[in-house]
Short mmCIF file of C-alpha atoms and ligand atoms in Angstrom, two decimals:
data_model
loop_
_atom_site.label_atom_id
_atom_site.label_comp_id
_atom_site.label_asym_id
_atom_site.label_seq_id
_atom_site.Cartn_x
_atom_site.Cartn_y
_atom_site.Cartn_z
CA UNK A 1 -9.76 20.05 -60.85
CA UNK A 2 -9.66 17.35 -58.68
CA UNK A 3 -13.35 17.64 -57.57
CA UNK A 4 -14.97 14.24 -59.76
CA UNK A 5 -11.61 11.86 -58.08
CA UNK A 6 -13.14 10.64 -55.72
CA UNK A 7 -16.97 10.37 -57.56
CA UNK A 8 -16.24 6.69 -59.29
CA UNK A 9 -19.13 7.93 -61.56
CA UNK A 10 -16.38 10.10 -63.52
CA UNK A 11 -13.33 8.42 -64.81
CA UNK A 12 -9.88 9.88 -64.21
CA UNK A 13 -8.67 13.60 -65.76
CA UNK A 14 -6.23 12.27 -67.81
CA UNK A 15 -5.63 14.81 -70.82
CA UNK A 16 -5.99 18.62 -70.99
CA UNK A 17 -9.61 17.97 -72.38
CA UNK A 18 -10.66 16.33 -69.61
CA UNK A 19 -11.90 19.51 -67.67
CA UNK A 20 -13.18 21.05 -70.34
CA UNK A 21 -15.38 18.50 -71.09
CA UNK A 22 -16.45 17.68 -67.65
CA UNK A 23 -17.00 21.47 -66.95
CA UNK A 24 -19.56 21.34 -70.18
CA UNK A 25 -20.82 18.21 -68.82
CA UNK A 26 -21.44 19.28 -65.16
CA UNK A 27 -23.16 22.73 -66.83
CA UNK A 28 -25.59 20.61 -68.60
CA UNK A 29 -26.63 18.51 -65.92
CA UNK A 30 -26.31 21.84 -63.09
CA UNK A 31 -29.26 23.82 -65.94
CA UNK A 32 -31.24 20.23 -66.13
CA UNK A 33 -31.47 19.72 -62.58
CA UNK A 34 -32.35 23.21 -61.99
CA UNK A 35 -34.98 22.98 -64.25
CA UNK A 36 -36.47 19.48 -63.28
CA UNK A 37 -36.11 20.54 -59.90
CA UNK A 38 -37.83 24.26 -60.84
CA UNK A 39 -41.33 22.48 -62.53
CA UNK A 40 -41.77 19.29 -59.61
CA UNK A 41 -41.67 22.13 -56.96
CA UNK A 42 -44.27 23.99 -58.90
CA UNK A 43 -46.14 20.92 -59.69
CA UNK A 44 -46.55 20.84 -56.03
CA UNK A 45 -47.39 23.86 -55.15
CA UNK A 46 -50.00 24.78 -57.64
CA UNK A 47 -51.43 20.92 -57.10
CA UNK A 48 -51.88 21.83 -53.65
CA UNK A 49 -53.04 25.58 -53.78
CA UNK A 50 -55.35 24.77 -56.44
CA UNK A 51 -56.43 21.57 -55.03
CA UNK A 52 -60.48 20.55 -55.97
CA UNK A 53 -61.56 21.41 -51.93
CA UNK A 54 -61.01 25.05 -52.37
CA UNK A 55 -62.85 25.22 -55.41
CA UNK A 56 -60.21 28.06 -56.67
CA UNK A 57 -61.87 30.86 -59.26
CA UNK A 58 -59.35 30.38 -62.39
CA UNK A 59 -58.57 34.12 -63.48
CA UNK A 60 -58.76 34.30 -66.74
CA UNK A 61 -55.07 36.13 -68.53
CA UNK A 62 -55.46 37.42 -72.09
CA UNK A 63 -51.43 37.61 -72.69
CA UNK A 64 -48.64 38.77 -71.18
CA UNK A 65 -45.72 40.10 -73.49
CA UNK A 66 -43.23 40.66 -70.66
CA UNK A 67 -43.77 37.02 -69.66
CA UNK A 68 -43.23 35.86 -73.62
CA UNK A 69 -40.38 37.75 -73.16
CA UNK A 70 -38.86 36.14 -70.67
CA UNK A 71 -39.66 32.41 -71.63
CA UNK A 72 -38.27 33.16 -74.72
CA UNK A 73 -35.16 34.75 -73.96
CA UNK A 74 -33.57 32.73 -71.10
CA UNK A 75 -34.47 29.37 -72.98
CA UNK A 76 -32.72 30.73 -75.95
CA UNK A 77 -29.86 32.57 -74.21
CA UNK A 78 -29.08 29.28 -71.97
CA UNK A 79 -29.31 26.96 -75.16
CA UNK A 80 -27.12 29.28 -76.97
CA UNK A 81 -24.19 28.98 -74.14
CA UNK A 82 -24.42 25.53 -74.40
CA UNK A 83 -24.38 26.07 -78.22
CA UNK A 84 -21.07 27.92 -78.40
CA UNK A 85 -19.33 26.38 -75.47
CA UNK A 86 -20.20 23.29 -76.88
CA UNK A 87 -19.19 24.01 -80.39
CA UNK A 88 -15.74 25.31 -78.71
CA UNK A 89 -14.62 22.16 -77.07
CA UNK A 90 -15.81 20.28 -80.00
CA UNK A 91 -13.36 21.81 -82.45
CA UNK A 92 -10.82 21.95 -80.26
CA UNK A 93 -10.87 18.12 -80.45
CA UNK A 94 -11.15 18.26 -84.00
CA UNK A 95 -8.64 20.11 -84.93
CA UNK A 96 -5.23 18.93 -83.86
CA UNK A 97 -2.52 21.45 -83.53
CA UNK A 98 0.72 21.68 -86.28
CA UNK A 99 3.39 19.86 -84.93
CA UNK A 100 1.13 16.88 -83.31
CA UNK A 101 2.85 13.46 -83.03
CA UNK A 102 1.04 11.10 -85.67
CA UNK A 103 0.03 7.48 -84.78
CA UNK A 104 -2.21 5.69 -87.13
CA UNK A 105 -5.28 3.52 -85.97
CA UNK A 106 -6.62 0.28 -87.52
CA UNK A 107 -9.91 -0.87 -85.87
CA UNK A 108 -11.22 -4.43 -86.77
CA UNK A 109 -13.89 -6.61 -85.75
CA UNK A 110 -12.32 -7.40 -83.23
CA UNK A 111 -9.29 -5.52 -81.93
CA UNK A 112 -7.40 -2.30 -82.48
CA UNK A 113 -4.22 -1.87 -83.94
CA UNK A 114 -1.81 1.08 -83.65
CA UNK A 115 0.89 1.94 -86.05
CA UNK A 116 3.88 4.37 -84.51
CA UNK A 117 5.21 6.30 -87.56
CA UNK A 118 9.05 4.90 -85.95
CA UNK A 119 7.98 1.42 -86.73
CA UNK A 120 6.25 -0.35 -83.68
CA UNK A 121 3.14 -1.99 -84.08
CA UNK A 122 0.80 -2.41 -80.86
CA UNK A 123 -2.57 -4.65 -80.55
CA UNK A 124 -5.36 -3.45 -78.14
CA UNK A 125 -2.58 -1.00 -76.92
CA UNK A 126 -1.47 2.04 -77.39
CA UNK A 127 1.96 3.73 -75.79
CA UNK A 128 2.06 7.81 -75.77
CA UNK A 129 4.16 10.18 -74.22
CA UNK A 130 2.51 12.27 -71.48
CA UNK A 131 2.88 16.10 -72.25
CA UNK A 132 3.12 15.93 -75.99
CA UNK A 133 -0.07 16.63 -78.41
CA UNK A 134 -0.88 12.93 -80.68
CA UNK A 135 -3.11 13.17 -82.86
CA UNK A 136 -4.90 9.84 -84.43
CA UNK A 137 -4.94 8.89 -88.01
CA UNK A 138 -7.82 6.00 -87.95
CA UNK A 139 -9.21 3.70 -90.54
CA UNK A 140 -11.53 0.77 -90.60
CA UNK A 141 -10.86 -2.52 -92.15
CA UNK A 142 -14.52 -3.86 -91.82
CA UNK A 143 -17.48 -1.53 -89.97
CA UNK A 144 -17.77 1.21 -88.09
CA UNK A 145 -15.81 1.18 -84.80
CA UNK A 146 -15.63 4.23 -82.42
CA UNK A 147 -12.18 4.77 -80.54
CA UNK A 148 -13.11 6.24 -76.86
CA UNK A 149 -10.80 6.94 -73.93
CA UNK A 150 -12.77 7.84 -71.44
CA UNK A 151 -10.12 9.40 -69.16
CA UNK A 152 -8.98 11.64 -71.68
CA UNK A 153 -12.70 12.34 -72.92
CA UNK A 154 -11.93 11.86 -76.46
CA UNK A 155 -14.10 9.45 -78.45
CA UNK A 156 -14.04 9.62 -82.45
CA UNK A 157 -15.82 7.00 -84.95
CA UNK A 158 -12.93 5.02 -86.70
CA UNK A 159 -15.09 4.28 -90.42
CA UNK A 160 -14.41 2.25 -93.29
CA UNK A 161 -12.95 3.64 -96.64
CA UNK A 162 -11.77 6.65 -94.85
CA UNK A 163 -9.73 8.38 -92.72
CA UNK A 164 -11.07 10.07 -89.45
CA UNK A 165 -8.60 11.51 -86.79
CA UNK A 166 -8.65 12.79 -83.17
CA UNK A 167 -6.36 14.12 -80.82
CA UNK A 168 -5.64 14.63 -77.10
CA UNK A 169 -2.56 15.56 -74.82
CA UNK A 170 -2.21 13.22 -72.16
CA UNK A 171 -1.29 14.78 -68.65
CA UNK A 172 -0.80 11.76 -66.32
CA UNK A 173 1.47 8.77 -66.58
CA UNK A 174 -0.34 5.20 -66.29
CA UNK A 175 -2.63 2.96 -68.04
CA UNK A 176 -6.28 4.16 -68.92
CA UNK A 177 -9.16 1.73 -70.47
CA UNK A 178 -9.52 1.90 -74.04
CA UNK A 179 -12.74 0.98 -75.61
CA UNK A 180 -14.87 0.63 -78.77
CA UNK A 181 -17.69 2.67 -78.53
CA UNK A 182 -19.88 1.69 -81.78
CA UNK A 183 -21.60 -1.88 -81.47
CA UNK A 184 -20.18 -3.52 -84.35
CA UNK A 185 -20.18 -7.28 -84.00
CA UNK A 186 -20.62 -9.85 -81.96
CA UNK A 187 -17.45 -9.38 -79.72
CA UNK A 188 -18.07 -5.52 -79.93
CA UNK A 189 -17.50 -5.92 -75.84
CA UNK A 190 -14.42 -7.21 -76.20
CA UNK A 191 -12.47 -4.82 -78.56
CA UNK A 192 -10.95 -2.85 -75.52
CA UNK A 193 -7.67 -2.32 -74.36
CA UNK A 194 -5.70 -0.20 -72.63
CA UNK A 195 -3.52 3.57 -73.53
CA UNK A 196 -0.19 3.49 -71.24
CA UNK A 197 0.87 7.08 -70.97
CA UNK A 198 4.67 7.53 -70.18
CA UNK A 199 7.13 9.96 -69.36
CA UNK A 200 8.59 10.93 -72.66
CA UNK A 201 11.88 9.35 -71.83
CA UNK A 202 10.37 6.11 -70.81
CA UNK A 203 8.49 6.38 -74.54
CA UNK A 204 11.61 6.89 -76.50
CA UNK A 205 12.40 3.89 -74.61
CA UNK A 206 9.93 2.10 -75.48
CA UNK A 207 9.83 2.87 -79.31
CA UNK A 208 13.58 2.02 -79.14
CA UNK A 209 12.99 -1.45 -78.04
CA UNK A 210 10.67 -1.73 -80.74
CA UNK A 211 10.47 -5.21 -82.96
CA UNK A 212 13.29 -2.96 -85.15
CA UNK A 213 11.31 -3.53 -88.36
CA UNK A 214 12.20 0.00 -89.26
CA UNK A 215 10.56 2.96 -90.15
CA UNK A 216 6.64 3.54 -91.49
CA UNK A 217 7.92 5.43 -94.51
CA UNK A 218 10.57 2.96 -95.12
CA UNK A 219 8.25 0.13 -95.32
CA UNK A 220 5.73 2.21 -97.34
CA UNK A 221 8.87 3.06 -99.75
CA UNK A 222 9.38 -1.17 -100.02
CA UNK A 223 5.54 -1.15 -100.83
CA UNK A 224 5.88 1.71 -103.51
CA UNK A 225 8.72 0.07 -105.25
CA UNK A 226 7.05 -3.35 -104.87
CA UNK A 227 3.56 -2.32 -106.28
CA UNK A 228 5.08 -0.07 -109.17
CA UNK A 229 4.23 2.89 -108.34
CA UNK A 230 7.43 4.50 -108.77
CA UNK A 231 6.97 3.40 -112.41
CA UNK A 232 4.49 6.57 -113.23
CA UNK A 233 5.47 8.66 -110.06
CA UNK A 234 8.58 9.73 -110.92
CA UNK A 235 10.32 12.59 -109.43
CA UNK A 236 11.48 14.17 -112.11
CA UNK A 237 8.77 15.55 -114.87
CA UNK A 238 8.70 12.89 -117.02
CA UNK A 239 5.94 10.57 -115.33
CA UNK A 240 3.52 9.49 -116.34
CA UNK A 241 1.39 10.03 -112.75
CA UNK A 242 1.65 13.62 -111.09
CA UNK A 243 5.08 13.96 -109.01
CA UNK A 244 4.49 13.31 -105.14
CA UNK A 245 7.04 14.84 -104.14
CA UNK A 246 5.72 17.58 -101.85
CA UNK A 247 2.06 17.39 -102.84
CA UNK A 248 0.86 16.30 -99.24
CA UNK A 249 -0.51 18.78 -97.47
CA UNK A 250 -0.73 21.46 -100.80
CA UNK A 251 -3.49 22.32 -102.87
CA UNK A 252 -4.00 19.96 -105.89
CA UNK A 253 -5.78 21.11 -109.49
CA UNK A 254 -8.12 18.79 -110.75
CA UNK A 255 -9.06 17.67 -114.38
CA UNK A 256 -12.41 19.22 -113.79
CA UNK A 257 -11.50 22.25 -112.44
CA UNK A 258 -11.97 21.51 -109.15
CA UNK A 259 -9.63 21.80 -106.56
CA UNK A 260 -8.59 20.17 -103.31
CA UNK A 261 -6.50 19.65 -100.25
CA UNK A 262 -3.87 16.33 -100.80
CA UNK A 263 -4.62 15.40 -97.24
CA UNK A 264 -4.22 11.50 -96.05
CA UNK A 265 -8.27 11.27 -97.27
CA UNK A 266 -7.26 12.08 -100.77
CA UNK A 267 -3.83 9.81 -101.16
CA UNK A 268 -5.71 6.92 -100.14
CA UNK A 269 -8.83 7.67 -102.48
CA UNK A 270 -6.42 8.47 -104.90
CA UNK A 271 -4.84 5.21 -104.37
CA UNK A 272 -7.85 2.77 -103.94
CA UNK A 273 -10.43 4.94 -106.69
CA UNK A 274 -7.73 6.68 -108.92
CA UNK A 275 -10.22 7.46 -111.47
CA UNK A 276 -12.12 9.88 -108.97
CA UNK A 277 -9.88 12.76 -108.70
CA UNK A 278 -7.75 13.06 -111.87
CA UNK A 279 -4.76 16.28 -111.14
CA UNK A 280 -4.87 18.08 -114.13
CA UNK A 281 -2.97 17.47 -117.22
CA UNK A 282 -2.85 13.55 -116.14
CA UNK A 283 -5.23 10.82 -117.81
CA UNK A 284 -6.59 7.96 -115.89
CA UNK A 285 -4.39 5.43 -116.59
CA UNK A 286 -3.75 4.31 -113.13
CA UNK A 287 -5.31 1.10 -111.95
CA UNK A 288 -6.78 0.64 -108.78
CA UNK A 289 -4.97 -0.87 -105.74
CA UNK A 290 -8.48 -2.07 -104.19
CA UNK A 291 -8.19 -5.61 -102.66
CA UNK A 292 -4.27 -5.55 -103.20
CA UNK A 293 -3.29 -3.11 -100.01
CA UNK A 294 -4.41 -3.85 -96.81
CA UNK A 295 -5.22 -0.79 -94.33
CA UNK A 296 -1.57 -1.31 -92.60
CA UNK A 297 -0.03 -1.16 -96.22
CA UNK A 298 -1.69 2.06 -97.26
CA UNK A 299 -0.58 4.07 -93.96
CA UNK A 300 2.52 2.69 -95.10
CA UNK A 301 2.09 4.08 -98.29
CA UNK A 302 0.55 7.49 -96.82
CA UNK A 303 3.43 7.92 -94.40
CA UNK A 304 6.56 7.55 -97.50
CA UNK A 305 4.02 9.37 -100.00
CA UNK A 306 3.83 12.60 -96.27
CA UNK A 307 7.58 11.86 -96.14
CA UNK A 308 8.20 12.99 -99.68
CA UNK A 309 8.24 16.75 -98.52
CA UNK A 310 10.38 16.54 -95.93
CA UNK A 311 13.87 17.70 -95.61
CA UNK A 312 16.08 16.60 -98.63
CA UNK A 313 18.51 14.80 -96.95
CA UNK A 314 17.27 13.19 -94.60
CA UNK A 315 17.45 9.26 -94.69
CA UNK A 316 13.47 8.32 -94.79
CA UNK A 317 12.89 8.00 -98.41
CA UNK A 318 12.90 11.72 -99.41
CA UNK A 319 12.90 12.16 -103.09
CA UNK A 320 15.26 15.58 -104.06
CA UNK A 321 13.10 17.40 -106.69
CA UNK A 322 14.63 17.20 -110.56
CA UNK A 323 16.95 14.55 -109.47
CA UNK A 324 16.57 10.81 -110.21
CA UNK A 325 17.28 9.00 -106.66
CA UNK A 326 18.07 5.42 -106.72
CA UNK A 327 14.91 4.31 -105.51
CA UNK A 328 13.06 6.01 -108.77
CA UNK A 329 13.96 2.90 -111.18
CA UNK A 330 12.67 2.25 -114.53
CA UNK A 331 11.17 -1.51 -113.95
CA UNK A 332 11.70 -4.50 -116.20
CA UNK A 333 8.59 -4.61 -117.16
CA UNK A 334 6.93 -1.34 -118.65
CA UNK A 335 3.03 -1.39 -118.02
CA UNK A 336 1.60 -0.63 -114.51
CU1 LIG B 401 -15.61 -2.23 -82.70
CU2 LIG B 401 -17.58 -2.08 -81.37
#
């Protein structure tokens, strides 16, 4: 696939997307130029054949339904190739696969910020392994940013009060421009930076010789002590709030009836607008945490609330179910 290298035009195939987007791409333009190039060549010829001089007899044609036909069906049948190949690629993107390596995104006016669920923080950088599927948790703190890496053809609006994610599997090693593609400021042109793909050895290098502030969960579990949450959210059945402990991911009944997917969307409304989505059999007691956790703090919080379902055992912060772990303490103080 080679073919765009050595067009500056295209940037770099860097991810398994890039193809398929620049195949879709070079389609579109291959039917437009056809076309463009299909009515100036008429416009010629019937200019010239039915120029003024020759004082041409117009023949008068009632209808034609084979012609109809045609104009209708090609149109359509073109635009609907370009509908489902489109469509195709586009949820491909959307949809990450089970299993993808999670880094969370913080845009800003003006710079990006990437969170590595082992602990390292980057600025206007982001380190991934080549070969491995990552998908992107992202979050605004202010406006409407747009995280685009144009080698790896993947460009996904990073918005405010939610969470929005992408994905991509990098194929090459080396550094790639990074860049916000939303206008949101007045140093919108300077929130770029760069993605440094690496061998997956050299990554596990390079998250090892992190700033060794520890895990994401483990900070989130400091944050869910600190903030009280582990007040209500006990692990056993005698909370006050709904038990986390393997709700990510699961289907959650609502007050109302209603009933939805505990996905990172929902434990941060849940955590910012408690009173929107009570689980049933709770009341709204819970105050809100608007103003009080920053966008880094609540990934924190959404990674230890993820990590709850995990293995037992292992040493992240995983609550055992009907057991009271040490880090589910009855606080001093009894209101929260
Ligand atoms: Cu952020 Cu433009």
């Amino acid at each position: 696939m080679g073919i765009f290298n050595n067009i500056p035009l295209f940037p770099p195939q860097a991810s398994t997307f890039a193809g398929q987007v620049d195949a879709l791409y070079f389609f579109l333009t291959a039917v437009s130029a056809f076309f463009s190039v299909l009515i100036a060549v008429m416009i010629v010829i019937f200019a010239v054949r039915y120029r003024r001089s020759r004082q041409p007899e117009a023949e008068q044609i009632e209808g034609s339904l084979v012609l109809e036909l045609t104009w209708t069906f090609i149109p359509l049948g073109i635009a609907m190739v370009m509908f489902a190949w489109g469509s195709w690629v586009y949820f491909q993107q959307t949809r990450a696969p089970r299993g993808a390596m999670e880094i969370y995104i913080v845009g800003k006016q003006w710079m990006w910020k990437a969170q590595h669920v082992e602990g390292p923080r980057e600025i206007n950088q982001l380190h991934v392994p080549a070969g491995r599927d990552v998908k992107l948790i992202m979050t605004s703190q202010d406006v409407i940013h747009s995280y685009f890496i144009p080698a790896f053809r993947t460009k996904a609006d990073v918005i405010p009060g939610r969470y929005t994610s992408t994905w991509f599997n990098a194929t090459t090693p080396g550094r790639y421009h990074l860049f916000c593609a939303e206008y949101c400021g007045t140093q919108h042109s300077g929130m770029i930076g760069e993605v440094v793909v690496m061998e997956p050895s050299a990554y596990e290098e390079w998250l090892a010789g992190g700033t060794g502030e520890g895990s994401l969960s483990s900070s989130g579990q400091k944050l869910f002590q600190e903030l009280g949450c582990a007040t209500c959210h006990r692990s056993d059945t005698q909370g006050r709030g709904p038990n986390l402990v393997g709700v990510f991911g699961k289907q959650v009944r609502l007050n109302d009836g209603r009933t939805v997917v505990a996905d990172e969307s929902y434990l941060r409304e849940s955590i910012m607008n408690p009173g929107t989505k009570i689980v049933s059999g709770f009341t709204p007691i819970m105050p809100t945490f608007e103003g009080q956790v920053s966008e880094e703090s609540m990934i924190a919080l959404v990674t230890y609330i993820k990590s709850l379902q995990s293995a037992p055992q292992s040493g992240t912060g995983a609550m055992q179910e009907g057991t009271t772990p040490a880090n589910v303490t009855a606080p001093p103080n009894k209101n929260r």
